[in-house]
Coordinates of C-alpha atoms in Angstrom, one line a residue:
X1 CA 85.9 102.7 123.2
X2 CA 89.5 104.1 123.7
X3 CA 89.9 107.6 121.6
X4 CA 92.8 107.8 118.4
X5 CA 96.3 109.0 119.4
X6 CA 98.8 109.5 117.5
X7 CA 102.2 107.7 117.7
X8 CA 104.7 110.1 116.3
X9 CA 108.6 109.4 115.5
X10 CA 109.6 112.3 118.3
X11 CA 107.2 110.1 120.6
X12 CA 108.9 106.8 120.2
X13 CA 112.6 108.5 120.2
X14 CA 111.5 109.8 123.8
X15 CA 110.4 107.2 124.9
X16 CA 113.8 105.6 124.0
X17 CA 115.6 108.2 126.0
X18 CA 113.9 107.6 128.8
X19 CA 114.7 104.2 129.2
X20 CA 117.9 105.0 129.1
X21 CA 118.8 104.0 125.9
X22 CA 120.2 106.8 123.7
X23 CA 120.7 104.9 120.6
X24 CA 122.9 107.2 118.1
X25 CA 121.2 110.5 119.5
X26 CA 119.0 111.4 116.4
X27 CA 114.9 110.9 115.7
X28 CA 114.3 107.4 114.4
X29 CA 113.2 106.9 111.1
X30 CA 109.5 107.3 110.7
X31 CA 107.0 104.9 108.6
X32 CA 107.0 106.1 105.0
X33 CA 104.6 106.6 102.2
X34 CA 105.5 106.3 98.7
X35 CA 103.6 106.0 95.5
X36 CA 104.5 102.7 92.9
X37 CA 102.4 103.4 90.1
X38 CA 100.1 105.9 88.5
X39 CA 97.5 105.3 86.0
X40 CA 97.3 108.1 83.8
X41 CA 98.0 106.2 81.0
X42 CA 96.0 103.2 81.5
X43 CA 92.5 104.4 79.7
X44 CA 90.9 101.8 80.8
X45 CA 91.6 101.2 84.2
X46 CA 88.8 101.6 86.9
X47 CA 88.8 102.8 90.0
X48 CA 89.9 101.6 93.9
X49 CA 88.6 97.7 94.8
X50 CA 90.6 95.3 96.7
X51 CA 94.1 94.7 97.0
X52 CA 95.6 91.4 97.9
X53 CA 99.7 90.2 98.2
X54 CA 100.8 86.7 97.3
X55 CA 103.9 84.9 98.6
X56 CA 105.9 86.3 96.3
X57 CA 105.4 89.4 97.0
X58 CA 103.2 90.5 93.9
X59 CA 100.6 92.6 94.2
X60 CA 97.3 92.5 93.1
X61 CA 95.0 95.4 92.6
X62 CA 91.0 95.2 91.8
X63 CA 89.7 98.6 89.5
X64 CA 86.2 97.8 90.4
X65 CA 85.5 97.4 86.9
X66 CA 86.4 94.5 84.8
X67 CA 90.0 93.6 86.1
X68 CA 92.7 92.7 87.9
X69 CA 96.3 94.3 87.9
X70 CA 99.6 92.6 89.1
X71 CA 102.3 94.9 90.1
X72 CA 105.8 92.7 90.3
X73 CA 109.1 93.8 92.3
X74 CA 110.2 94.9 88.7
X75 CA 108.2 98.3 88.6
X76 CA 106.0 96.4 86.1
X77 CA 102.2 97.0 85.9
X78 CA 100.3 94.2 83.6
X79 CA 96.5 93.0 83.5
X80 CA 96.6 90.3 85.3
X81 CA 92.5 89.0 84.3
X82 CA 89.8 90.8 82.8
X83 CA 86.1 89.9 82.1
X84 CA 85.3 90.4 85.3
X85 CA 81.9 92.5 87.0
X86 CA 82.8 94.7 89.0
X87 CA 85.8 93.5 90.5
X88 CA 86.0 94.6 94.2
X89 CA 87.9 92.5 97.5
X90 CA 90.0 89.6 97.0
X91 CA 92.6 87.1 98.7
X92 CA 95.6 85.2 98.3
X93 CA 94.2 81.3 98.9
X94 CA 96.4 78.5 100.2
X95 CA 98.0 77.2 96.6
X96 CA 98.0 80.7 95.4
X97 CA 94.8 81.1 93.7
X98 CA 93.7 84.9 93.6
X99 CA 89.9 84.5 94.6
X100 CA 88.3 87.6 93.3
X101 CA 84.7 89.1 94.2
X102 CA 82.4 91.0 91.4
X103 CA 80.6 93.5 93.2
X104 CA 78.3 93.9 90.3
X105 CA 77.3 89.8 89.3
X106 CA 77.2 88.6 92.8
X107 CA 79.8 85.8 92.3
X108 CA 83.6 84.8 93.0
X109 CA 86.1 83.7 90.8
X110 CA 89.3 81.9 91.0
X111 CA 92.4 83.4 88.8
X112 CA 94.8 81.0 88.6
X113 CA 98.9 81.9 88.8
X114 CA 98.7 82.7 85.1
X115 CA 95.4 84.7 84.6
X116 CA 92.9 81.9 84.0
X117 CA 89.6 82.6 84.9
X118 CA 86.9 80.6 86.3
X119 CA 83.7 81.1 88.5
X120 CA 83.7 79.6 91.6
X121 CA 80.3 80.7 93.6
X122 CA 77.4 82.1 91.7
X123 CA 75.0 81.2 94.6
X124 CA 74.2 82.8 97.9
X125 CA 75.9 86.1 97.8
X126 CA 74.9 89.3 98.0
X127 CA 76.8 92.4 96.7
X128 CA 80.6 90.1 97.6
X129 CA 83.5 92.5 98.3
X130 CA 85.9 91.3 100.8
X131 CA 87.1 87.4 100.9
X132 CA 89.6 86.3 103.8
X133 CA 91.0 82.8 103.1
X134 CA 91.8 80.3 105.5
X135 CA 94.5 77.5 105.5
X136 CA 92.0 75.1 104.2
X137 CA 90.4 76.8 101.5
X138 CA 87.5 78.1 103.3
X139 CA 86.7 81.7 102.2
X140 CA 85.2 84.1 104.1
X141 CA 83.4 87.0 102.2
X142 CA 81.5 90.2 103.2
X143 CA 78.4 90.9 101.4
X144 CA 78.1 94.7 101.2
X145 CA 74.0 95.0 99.9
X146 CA 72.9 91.9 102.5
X147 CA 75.0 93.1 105.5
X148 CA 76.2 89.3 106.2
X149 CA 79.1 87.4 106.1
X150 CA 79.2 84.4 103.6
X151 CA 81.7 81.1 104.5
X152 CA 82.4 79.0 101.1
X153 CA 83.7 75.8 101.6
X154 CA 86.7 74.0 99.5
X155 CA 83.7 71.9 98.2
X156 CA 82.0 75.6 96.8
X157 CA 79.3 75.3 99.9
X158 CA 77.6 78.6 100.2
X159 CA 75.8 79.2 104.0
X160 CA 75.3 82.2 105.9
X161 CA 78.0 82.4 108.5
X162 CA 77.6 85.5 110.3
X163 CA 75.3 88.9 110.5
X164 CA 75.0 91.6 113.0
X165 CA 73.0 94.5 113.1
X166 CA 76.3 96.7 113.1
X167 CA 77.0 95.9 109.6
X168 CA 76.6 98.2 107.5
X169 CA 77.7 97.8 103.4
X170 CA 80.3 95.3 105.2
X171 CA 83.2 96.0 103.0
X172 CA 86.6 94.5 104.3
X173 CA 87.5 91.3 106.2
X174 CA 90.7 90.0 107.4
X175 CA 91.8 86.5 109.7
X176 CA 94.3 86.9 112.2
X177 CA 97.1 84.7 113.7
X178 CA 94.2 83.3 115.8
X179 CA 91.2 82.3 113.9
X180 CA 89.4 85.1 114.1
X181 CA 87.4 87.3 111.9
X182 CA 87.7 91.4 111.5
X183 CA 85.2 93.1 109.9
X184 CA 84.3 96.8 108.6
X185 CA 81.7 98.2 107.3
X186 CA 81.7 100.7 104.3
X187 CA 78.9 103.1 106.0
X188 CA 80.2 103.1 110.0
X189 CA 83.4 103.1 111.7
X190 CA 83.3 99.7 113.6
X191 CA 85.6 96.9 113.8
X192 CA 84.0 94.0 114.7
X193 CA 85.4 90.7 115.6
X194 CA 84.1 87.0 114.5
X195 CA 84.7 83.8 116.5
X196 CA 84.9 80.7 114.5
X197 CA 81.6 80.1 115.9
X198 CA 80.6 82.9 114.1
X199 CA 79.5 85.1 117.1
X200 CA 80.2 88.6 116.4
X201 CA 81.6 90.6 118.9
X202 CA 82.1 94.6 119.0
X203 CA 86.2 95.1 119.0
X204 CA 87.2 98.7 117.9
X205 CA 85.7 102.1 116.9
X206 CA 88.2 103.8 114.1
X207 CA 86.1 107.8 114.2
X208 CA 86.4 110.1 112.1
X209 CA 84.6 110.8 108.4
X210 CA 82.4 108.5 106.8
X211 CA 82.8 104.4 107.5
X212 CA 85.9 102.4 106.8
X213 CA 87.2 100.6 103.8
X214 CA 89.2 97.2 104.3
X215 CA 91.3 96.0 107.0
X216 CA 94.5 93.8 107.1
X217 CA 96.3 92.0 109.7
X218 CA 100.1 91.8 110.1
X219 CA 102.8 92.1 112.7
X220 CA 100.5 91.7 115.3
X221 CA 98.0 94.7 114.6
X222 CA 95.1 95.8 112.1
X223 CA 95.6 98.1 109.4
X224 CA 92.2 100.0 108.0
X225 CA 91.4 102.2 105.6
X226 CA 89.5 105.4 105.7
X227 CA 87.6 106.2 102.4
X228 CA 86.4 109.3 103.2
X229 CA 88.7 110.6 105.6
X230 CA 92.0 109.6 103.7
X231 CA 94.1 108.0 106.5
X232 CA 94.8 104.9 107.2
X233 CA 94.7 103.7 111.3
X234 CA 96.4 100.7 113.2
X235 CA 94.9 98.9 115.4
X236 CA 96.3 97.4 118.7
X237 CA 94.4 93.8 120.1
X238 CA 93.2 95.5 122.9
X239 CA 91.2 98.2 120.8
X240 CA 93.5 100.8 120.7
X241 CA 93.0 102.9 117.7
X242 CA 96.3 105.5 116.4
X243 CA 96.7 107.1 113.0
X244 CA 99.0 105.5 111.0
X245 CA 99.5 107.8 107.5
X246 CA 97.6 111.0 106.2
X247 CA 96.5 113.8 107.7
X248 CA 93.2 114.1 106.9
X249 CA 93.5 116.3 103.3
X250 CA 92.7 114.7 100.2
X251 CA 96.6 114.7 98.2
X252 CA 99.1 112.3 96.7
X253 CA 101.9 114.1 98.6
X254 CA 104.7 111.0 99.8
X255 CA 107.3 111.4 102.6
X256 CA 107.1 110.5 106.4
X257 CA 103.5 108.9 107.1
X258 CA 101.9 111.3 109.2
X259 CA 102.7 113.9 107.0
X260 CA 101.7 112.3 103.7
X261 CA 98.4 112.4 102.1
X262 CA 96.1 110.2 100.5
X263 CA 92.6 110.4 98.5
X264 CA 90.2 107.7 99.1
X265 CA 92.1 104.9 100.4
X266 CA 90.8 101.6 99.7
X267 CA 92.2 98.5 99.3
X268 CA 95.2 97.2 101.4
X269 CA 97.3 94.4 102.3
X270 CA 100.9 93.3 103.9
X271 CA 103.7 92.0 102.0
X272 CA 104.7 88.5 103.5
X273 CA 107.2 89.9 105.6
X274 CA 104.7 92.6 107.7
X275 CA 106.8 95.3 106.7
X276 CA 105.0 96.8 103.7
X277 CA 101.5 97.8 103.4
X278 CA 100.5 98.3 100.3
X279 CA 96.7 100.4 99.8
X280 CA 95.1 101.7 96.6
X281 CA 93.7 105.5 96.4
X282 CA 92.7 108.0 93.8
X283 CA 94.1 110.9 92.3
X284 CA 91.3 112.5 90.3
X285 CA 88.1 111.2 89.3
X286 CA 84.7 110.0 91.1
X287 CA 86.0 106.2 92.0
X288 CA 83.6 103.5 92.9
X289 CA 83.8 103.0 88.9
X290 CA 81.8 106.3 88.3
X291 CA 83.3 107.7 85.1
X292 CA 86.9 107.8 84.3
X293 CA 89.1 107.9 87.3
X294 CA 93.0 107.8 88.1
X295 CA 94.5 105.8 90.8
X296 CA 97.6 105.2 92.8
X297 CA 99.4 102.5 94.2
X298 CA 100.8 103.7 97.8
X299 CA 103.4 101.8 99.5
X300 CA 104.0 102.4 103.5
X301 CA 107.0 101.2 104.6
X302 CA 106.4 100.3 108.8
X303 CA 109.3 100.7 110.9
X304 CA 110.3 97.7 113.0
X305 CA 112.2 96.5 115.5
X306 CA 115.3 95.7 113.5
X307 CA 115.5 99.1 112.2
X308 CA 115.4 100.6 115.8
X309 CA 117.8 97.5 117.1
X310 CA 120.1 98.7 114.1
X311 CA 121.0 101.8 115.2
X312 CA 122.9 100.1 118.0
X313 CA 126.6 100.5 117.3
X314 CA 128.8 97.1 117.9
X315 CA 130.0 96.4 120.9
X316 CA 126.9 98.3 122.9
X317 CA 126.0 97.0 126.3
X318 CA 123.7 94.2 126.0
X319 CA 121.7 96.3 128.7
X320 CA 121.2 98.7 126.4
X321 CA 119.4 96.2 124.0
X322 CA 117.4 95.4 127.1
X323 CA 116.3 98.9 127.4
X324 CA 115.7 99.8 123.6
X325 CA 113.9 96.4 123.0
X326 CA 111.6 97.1 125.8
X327 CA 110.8 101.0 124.8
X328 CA 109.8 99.6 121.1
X329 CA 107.3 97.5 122.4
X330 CA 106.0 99.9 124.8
X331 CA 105.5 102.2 121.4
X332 CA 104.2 99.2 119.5
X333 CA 102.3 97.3 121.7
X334 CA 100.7 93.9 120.5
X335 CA 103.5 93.7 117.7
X336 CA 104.8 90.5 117.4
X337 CA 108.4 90.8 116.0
X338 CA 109.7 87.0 117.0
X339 CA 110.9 86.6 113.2
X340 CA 112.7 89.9 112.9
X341 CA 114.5 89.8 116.0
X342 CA 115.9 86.3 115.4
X343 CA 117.0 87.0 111.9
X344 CA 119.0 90.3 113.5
X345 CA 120.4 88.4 116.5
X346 CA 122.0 85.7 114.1
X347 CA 123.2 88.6 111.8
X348 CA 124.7 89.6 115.2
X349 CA 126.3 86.1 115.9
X350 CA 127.7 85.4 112.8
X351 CA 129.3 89.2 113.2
X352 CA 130.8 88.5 116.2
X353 CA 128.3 90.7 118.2
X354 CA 128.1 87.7 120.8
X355 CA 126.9 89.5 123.7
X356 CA 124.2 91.5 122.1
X357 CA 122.9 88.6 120.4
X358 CA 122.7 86.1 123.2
X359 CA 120.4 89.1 125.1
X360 CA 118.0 90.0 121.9
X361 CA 117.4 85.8 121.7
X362 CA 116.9 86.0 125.2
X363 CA 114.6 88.8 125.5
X364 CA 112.7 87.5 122.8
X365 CA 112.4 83.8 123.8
X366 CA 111.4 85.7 127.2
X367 CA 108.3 87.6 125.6
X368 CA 107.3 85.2 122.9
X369 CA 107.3 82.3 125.7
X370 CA 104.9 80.0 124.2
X371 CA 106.3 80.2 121.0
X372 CA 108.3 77.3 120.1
X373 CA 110.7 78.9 117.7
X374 CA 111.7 81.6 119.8
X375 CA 112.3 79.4 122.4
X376 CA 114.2 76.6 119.6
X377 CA 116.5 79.2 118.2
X378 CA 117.3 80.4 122.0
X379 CA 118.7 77.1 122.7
X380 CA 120.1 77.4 119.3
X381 CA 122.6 80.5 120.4
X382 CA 123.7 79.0 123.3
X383 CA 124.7 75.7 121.0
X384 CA 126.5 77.9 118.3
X385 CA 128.4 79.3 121.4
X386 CA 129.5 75.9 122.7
X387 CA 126.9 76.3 126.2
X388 CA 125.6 72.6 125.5
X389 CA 123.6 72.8 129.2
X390 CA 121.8 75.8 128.4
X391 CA 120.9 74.4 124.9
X392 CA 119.8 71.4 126.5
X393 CA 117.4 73.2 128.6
X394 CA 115.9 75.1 126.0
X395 CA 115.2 72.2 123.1
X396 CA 113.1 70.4 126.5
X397 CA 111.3 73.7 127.0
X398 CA 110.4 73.5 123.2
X399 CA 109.5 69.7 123.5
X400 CA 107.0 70.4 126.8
X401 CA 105.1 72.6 124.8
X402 CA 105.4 70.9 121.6
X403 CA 106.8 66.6 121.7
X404 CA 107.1 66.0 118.5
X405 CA 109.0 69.1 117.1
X406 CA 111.6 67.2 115.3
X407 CA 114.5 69.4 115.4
X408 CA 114.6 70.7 119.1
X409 CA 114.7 66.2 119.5
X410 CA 117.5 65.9 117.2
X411 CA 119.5 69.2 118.6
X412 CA 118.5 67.7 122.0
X413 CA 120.2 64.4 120.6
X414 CA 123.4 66.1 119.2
X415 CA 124.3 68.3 122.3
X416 CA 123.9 65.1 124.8
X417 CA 120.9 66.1 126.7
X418 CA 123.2 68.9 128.1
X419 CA 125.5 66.5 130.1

């Protein structure tokens, strides 16, 4: 297994200055963690379950007790569904429904977009905490006291779909951009990885106290939580484990991630755009709904591309971009940024940063190569900059890999086949 490094600010801004690229001559920004909410005055409220992010971007976060809590882009904190046993993991499903798992009854429900609640699986689980949700409406759930993974079907089929010796309380579960399962266990520090087979396969070690919490996927990377050892660690495709925020000490202290702290992280989940993690931890009390506890909502803002692409000032070399792109991914390897950088290269275009624009579309149709927008909105700059051949040539790139992709035919169509 490859050891934990850590990724610092100072370490990506010198490895920027040795490309070459000395953007405006200060430290980049850093991740941050901030707190959204504390519940001191919620009496009631229970301790750290699972936290789950819909399309909108509210978030939803299980007390391990009898409810769930929706926290809105207005600062606003409301009980989102109650009546619940135990409620621990939980996912966002295709049309919205927030499938929740009680620990404590060994079932799932489905909470619809206004708080109704209705059982969905009383049958074949075992302790449920974490559910992953796939495009159909199969879930996926970890059962923490029979060390197995559950798969539900849209018709509320309960079979055993996975189990592996290296489970251990199995406690979060994530899909990636692939197909594949993640899984961690509450009592070790493994990662492992599920085929939709439903071999299991040993993927990453995260060390360090106690076992692991939950894990989420975004941006191209795995996010987990460490219970007992307060941090919270990405993790790259090819294993590679870094700290992301804490230092190790129980605290609620906010700031630059790797100098923040955090108390019992638990839950955690990505906003829909991969640039927000949000993760549930405690201030004060025992948690895993042992007496009266106090919890906080932490938000960790992740630095991306567009941020370090920012501090370009108009009219830099394109070469430049070259250079600066190419250090962030050596930094953040595995991240996919193809959305970012083609919402900052049209922000570019349509501000007369021409140059720089057609080289970030460029570079990123070159690494993302397979990837039929990239390559579509490629052939999109050169159209918007009246190069009809080199739009041409792009669109049929997009159709070999994908014929019936309607838009690259009809752009193909307008600009003449590039004659």
């Amino acid at each position: 297994m490859k050891s934990i490094e850590r990724v610092t600010p100072a370490t990506l801004a010198l490895v920027l200055t040795l490309s070459g690229a000395d953007v405006v001559g200060q430290e980049l920004p850093p991740d941050t963690v901030g707190t959204a909410y504390v519940t001191d005055t919620i009496p009631d409220y229970g301790a750290v379950g699972g936290v789950a992010v819909d399309a909108l971007g509210y978030v939803y976060v299980a007390d391990f007790r009898n409810a769930v809590w929706r926290y809105g882009a207005d600062g606003v904190l409301t009980k989102f569904a109650d009546g619940l046993y135990g409620a621990s993991g939980n996912a966002i499903g295709p049309r919205g429904f927030l499938f929740q798992s009680s620990f404590n009854g060994n079932y799932i429900s489905r909470i619809s977009r206004t708080g109704e609640v209705e059982t969905w699986v009383e049958e074949g689980l075992n302790g449920p905490v974490g559910i992953a949700a796939a495009a159909d409406g199969t879930l996926y759930v970890v059962n923490c006291s029979g060390n197995y993974v559950a798969k539900v079907s849209p018709e509320r089929e309960v079979t055993e779909f996975a189990r592996d010796e290296q489970m251990a309380c199995p406690n979060g579960i994530t899909l990636d951009d692939r197909g594949d399962l993640y899984v961690v266990s509450f009592n070790n520090t493994k990662v492992l990885r599920i085929t939709p087979d439903g071999t299991v396969h040993d993927f990453a070690d995260v060390q360090g106290a106690g076992g692991n919490g939950h894990i989420a996927f975004t941006r191209g990377a795995f996010y987990v939580t460490k219970l007992r050892g307060n941090q919270i660690f990405r993790v790259q495709r090819d294993g590679t484990v870094t700290v992301l925020a804490g230092t190790g000490a129980a605290g609620g202290d906010d700031g630059p991630a790797l100098a923040a702290t955090l108390n019992r992280p638990n839950g955690i989940a990505a906003s829909p755009s991969g640039n927000v993690l949000w993760v549930n931890d405690l201030r004060s009390g025992q948690g895993l709904g042992q007496g009266v506890s106090v919890v906080a909502l932490r938000s960790i803002r992740l630095i991306s591309l567009g941020d370090v692409l920012s501090e370009l000032p108009a009219g830099a070399d394109p070469e430049r971009v070259v250079a600066v792109y190419r250090a962030y991914h050596e930094a953040r390897a595995g991240e996919n940024s193809s959305a970012g950088a083609i919402t900052l290269a049209y922000a570019w275009l349509s501000g007369g940063r021409v140059a720089e624009a057609l080289q970030l579309f460029a570079l990123n149709a070159e690494r993302y190569a397979e990837d039929t927008n990239a390559l579509f909105h490629f052939g999109e700059s050169f159209r918007y900059t009246g190069q009809a051949a080199r739009a041409a040539e792009q669109y049929r790139r997009v159709l070999a890999l994908d014929e019936e992709h309607a838009q690259a035919a009809t752009r193909l169509a307008e600009v003449g086949g590039g004659s």
